[in-house]
XYZ file of C-alpha atoms in Angstrom:
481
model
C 54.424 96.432 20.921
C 53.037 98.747 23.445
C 52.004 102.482 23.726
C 50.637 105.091 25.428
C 50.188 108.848 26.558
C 50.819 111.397 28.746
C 49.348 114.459 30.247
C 49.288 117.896 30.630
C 47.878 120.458 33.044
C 49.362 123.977 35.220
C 46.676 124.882 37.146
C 46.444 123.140 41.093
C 42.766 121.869 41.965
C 41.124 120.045 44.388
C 41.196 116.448 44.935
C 39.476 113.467 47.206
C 39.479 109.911 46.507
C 36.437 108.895 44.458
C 35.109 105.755 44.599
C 35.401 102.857 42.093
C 32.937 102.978 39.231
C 31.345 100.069 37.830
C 31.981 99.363 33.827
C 29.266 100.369 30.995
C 28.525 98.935 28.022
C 30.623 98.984 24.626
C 30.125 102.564 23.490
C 29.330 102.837 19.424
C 32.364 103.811 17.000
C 32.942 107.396 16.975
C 35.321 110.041 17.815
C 35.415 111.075 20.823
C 35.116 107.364 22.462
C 33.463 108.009 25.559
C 31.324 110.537 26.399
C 29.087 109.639 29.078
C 32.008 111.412 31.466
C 35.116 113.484 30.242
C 38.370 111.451 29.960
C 41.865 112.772 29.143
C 45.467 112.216 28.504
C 45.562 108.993 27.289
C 47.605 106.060 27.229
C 47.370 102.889 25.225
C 48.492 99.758 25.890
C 48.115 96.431 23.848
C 47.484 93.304 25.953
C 46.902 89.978 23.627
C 43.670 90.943 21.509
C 42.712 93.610 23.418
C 43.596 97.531 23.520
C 43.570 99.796 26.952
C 43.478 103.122 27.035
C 44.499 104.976 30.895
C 42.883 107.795 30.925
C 42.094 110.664 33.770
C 38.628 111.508 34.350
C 37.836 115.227 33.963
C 35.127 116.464 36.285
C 35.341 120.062 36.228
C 31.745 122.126 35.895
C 30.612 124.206 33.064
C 32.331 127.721 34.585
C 34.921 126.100 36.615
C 38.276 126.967 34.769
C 40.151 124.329 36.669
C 41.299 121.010 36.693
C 39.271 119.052 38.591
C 40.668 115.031 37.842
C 40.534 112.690 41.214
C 40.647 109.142 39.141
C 42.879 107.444 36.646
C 39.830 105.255 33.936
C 40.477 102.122 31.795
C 38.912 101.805 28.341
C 39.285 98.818 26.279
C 38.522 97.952 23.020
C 38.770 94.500 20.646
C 38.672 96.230 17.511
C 39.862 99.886 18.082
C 36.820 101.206 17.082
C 33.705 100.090 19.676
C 35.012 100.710 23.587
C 34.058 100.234 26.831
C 34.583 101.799 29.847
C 36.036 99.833 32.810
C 35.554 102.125 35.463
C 38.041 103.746 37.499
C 41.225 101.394 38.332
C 43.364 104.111 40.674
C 42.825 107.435 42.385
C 44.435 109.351 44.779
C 43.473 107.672 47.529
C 45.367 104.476 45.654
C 48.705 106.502 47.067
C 48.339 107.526 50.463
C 50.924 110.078 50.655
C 49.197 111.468 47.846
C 46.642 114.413 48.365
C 45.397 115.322 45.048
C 45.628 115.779 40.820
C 44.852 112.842 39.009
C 47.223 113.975 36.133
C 48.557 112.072 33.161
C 49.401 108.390 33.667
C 50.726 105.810 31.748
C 50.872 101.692 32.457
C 53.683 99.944 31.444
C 54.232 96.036 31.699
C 56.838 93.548 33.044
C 57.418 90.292 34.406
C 53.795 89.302 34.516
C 52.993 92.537 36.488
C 52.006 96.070 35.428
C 53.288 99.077 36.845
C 51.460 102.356 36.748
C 53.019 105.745 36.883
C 51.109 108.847 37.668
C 50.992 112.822 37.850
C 49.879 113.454 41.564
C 50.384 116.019 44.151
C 52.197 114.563 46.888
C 50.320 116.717 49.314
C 54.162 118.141 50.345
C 56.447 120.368 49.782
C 56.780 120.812 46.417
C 53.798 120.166 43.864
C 53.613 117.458 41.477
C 55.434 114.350 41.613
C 55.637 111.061 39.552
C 54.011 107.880 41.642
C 53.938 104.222 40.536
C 51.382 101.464 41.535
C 51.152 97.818 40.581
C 48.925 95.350 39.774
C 49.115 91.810 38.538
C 46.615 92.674 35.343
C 45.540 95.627 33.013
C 42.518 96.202 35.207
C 44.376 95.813 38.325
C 43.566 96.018 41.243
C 45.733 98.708 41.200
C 48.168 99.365 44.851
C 51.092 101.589 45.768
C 54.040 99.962 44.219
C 56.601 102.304 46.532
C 55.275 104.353 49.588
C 56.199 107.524 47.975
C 56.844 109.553 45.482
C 59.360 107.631 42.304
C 60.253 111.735 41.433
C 59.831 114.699 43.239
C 60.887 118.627 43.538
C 63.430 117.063 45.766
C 64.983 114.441 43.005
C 68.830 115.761 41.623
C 67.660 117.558 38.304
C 63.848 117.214 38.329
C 61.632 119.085 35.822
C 60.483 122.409 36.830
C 57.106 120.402 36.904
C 56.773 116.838 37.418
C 54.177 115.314 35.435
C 53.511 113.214 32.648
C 55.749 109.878 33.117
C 56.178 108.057 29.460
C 58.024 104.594 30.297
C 59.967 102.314 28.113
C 60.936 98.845 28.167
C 64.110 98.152 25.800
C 64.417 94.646 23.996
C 67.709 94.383 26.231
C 65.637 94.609 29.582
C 66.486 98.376 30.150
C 63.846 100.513 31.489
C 63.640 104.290 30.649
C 61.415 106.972 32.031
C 60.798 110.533 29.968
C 58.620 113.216 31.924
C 58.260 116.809 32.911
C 56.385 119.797 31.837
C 57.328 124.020 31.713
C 59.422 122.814 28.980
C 61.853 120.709 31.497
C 61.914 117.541 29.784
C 63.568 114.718 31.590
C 64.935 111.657 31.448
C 66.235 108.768 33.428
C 67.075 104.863 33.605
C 64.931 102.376 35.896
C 65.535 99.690 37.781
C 64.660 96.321 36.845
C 62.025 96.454 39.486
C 60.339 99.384 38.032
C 59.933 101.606 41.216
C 63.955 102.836 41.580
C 65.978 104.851 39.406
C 69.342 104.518 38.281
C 71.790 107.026 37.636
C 71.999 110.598 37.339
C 68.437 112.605 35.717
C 69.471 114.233 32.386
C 68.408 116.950 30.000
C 67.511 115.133 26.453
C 68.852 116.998 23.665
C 67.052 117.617 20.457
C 63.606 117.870 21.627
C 62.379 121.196 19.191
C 60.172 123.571 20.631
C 59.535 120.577 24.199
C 56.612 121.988 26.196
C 55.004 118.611 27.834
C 53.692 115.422 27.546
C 56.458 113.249 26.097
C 55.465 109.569 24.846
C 57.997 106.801 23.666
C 57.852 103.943 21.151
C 60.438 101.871 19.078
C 59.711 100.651 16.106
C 61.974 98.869 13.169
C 64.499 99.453 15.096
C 64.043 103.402 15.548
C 63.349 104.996 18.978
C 60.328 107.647 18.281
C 59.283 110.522 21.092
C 56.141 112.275 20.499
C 55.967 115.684 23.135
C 53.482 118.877 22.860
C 54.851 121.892 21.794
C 52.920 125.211 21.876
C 55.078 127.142 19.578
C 53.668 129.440 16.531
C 55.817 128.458 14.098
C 53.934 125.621 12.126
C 52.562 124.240 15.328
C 49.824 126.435 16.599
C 47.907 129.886 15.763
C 48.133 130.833 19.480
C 50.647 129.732 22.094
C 47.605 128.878 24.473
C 47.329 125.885 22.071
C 49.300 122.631 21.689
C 50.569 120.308 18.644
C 52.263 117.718 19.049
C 55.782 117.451 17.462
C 57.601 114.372 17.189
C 61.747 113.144 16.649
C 63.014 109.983 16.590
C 66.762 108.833 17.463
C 69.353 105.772 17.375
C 69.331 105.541 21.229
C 66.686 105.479 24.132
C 68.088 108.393 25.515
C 68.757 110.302 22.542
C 70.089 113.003 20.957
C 67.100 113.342 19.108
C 66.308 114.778 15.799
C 62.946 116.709 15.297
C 60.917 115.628 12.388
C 57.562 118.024 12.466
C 53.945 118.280 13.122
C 52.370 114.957 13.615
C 48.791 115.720 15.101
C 47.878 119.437 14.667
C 46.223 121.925 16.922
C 42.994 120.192 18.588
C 39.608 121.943 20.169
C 40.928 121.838 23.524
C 44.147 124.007 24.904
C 46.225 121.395 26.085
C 47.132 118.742 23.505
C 48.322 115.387 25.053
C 49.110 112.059 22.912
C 50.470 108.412 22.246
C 50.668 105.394 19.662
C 50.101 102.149 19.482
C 50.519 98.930 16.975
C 46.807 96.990 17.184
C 46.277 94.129 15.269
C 48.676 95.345 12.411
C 47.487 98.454 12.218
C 48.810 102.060 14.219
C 46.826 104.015 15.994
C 47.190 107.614 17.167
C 44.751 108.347 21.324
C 44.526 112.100 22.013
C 41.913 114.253 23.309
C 40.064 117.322 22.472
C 36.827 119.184 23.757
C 34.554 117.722 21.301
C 31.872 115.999 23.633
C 28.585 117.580 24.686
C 29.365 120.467 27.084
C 33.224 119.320 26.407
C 35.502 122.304 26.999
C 39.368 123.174 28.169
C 38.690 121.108 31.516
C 36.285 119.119 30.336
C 38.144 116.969 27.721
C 37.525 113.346 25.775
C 39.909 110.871 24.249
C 39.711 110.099 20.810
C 41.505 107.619 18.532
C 42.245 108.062 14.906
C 44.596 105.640 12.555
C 48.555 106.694 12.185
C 50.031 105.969 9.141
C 54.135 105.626 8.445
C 55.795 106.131 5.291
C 58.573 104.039 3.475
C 61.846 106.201 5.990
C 60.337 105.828 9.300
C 58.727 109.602 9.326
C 55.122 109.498 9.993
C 52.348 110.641 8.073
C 50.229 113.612 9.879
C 47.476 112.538 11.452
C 44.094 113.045 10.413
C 41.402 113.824 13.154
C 37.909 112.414 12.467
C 34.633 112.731 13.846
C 33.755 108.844 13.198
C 36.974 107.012 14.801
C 38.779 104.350 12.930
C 36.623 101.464 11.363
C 36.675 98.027 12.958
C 40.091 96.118 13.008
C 39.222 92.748 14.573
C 42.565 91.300 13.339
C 43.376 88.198 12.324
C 43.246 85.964 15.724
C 40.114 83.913 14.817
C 38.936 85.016 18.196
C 34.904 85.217 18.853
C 34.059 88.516 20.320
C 32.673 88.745 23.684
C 28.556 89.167 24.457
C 27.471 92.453 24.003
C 26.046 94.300 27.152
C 26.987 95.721 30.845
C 29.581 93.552 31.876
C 29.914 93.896 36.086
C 32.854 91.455 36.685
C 35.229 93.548 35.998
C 33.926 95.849 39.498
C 33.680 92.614 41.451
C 36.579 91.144 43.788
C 37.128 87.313 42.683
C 37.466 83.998 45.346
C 38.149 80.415 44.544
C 38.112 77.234 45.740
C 41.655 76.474 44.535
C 44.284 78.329 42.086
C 47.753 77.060 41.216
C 50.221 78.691 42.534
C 51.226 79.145 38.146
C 47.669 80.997 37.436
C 45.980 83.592 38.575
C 42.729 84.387 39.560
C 42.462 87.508 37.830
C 42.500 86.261 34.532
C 38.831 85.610 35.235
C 37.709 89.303 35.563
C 40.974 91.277 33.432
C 38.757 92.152 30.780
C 41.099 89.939 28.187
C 39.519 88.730 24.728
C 41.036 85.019 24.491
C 42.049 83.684 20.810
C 41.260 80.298 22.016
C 41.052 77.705 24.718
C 44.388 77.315 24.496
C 45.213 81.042 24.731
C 48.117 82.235 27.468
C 48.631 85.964 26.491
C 46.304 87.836 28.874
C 46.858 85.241 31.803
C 44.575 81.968 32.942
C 43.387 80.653 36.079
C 43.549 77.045 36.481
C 43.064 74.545 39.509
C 45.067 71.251 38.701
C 45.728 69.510 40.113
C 42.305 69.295 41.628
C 39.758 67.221 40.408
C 35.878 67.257 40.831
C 34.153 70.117 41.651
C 35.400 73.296 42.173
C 34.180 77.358 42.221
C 34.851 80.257 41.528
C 32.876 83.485 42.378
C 32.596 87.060 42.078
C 31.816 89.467 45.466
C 30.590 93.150 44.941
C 29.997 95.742 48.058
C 26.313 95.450 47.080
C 23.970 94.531 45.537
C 23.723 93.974 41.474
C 21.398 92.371 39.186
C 22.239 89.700 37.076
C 20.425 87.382 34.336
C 23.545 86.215 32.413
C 26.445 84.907 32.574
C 29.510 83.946 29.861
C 32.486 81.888 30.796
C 35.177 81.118 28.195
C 37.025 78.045 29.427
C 40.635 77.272 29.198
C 42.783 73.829 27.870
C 45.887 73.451 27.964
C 46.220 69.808 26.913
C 48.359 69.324 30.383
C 45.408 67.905 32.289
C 43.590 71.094 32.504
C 40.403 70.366 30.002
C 36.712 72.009 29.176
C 34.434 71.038 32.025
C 31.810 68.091 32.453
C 29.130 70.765 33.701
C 28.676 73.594 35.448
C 26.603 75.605 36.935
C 25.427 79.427 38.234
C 24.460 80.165 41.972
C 24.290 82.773 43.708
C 23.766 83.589 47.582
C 20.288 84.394 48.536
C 21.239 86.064 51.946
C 21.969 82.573 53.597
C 23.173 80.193 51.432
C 24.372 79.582 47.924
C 21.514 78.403 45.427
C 21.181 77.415 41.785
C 20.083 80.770 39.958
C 16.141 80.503 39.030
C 15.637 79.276 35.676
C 18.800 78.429 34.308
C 19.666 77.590 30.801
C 22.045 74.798 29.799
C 25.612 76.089 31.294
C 27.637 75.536 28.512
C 30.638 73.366 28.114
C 32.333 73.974 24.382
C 35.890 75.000 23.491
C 37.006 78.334 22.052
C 33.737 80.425 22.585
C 31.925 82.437 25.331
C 28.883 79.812 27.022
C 26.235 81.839 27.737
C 24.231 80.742 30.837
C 20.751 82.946 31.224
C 18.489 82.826 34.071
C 16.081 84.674 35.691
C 16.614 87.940 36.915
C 18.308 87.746 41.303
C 20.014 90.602 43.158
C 22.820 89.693 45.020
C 26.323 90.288 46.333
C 27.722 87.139 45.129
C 27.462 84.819 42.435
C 29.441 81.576 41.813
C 30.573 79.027 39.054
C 30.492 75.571 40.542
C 32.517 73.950 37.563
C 32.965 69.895 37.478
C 35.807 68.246 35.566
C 36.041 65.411 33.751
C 37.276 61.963 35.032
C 40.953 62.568 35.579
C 40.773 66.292 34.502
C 40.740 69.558 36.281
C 39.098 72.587 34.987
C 40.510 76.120 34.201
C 38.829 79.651 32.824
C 39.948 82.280 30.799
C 37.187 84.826 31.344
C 34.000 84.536 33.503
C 31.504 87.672 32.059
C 28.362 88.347 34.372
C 26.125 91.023 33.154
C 22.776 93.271 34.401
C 19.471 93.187 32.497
């Protein structure tokens, strides 16, 4: 099962590219989940044993009563409760007909690839329209999918403001998109590429009190939309405020039946939300303004449990200062090293990939199970024997004194390695990293290489198999003193 979010905002604001931002360290367990910058309108997403959030990035100034969002974030999380943030995946400058408004996103996957579909102004007539990019893991890297806008003021039907895409993939194959804000709710089918629509755009019926940000789930069976709703009777104490209401109904595109409250009235105006199914547990992301300095345009996601009773209808959730506790599930899985992880930031190369695997599996920011582990992707050379590399390239230079590479088997011929070992490139050449430890060669864990401290652009695995063998990897980690 998958989930997430979507956003809402009225106000126009500024908006050039920003650049990509390297990941930080595991935040600790509290609500809001990041606060070293202001995040907003999420979206989760669960990817094998780990959970994304797609969040904007708010960068408005104390005093500036604006929207100021240029970049689309990535948390992630192993246990729902301890998160990191993976930088910025997409911004504005990811779609170049695109001219500003980082609004509410959402990712949604298929096929192997993920699509992600954005609030942006198109820079065009019209204001806000509803883009889609596509990348081939939940970290991306993250490219226009379509060369212009998926919805527009100029699509049959469109909302009377084009923002916050919620997209949902059917157990038949059928793709759905929700959106719109001004109280236009929307709906329509998708192609089975993702990036077309099909049909005519419809009004969805049922939808009580519909402001914005609609999100979409199934579960046992039963189709559930959650949508903010600023109305005063049982959902907020002023109509500058948001709840968010929720119905369920019998088919993807409805009628729907309202069923009440299910996240009250939070400290910021706008009130934007989405669920998730984590390691047997539900999970309600939202924001509010509760981080240092937070305010209206200055907003954080937080993440609190969601709880169902015994007829579908779900249990208001409770907002919490402390976040839900640790759910590491029941995968067996070692957790990865603490610390600043800077793969994620850095563009990957190889000697040789099968044309099967893929080379981001090294650097997706996926928590294997196992060895034998295929749910968040692998690269793997076979058939290729002896020695081969793989190696990470950033646009300048980072320190680095450890490394942590979880190897993959598949008992077809790709096996653990003989050896390995770290280099990196001194300016001139490639060279064994100063003072390495034993590189490490075991099944089913993360082998932690460290070294002395080097500064470089690029750093390399030079893996050797096994007689016979060839070598694959599930996750290569490289992290700063």
């Amino acid at each position: 099962m998958r989930g997430r979010l979507l956003g809402a905002v009225v106000v126009a604001v500024v908006g050039a590219a920003s650049a990509l931002v390297a990941a930080t360290g595991p935040a600790s367990a509290a609500n809001p989940i990041i606060t070293n910058i202001y995040t907003a309108d999420p979206a989760p997403l669960v990817v094998g044993n780990t959970m994304y959030i797609y969040a904007g990035r708010d960068e408005a100034a104390v005093g500036n009563n604006n929207f100021l969002m240029r970049e689309w974030r990535v948390l992630s999380s192993t246990n729902a409760a301890n998160w990191t943030d993976q930088g910025a995946r997409a911004n504005i400058a990811t779609f170049p007909w695109a001219g500003a408004d980082a609004w509410a996103s959402e990712v949604e996957p298929r096929n192997g690839r993920y699509y992600w579909y954005t609030s942006v102004n198109g820079n065009g007539p019209g204001w806000m329209n509803i883009g889609v990019a596509v990348g081939d893991s939940p970290l991306g890297p993250f490219t226009d999918a379509k060369g212009g806008p998926l919805i527009s003021d100029s699509t049959a039907n469109s909302s009377g403001l084009n923002i916050d895409p919620t997209v949902f993939v059917d157990d038949d194959g059928q793709a759905y998109m929700y959106w719109g804000g001004y109280w236009g709710v929307r709906a329509v089918r998708l192609a089975s590429n993702m990036i077309d629509t099909v049909g005519a755009v419809v009004t969805p019926q049922g939808l009580t009190n519909y402001w914005e940000a609609p999100f979409m789930f199934k579960r046992n069976g039963l189709y559930y939309m959650l949508y903010a709703a600023n109305d005063t009777q049982g959902c907020v104490t002023s109509s500058s405020y948001a709840c968010q209401r929720y119905a369920t109904a019998t088919n993807p595109m409805g009628p729907w039946t309202h069923r009440g409250v299910v996240l009250g009235q939070v400290s910021s105006t706008t009130n934007h939300a989405g669920a998730v199914e984590f390691n047997g547990q539900w999970y309600m992301v939202y924001h509010n303004a509760n981080a240092p300095n937070g305010g209206n345009f200055r907003r954080s996601v937080a993440v609190d449990r969601m709880y169902f009773n015994a007829d579908g209808t779900i249990q208001p959730v409770v907002q919490t200062t402390t976040g839900p506790p640790p759910n590491p599930g029941g995968g067996g899985g070692v957790q990865p090293p603490a610390g600043t992880n800077l793969a994620p930031a850095a563009t990957g190369s190889t000697s040789y990939v099968s044309p099967w695997e893929t080379l981001t599996a090294i650097n997706n920011g996926g928590v294997p199970t196992s060895s034998a582990d295929r749910s968040n992707q692998a690269y793997g050379n076979w058939p290729e024997q002896g020695t081969q590399w793989i190696e990470y390239t950033w646009p300048s230079a980072r320190s680095v004194n450890r490394t942590a590479a979880y190897w993959f088997d598949d008992d077809q011929g790709i096996d653990v390695p003989a050896s390995c070992q770290v280099q990196y490139w001194n300016g001139t050449a490639y060279v064994n990293v100063p003072g390495q430890s034993t590189c490490g060669v075991a099944a089913n864990t993360y082998n932690v290489t460290t070294f002395s401290t080097v500064s470089t652009t690029r750093l390399r695995l030079s893996i050797t198999a096994r007689p016979g063998l060839s070598t694959g990897v599930l996750e290569w980690m490289a992290f700063q003193p």
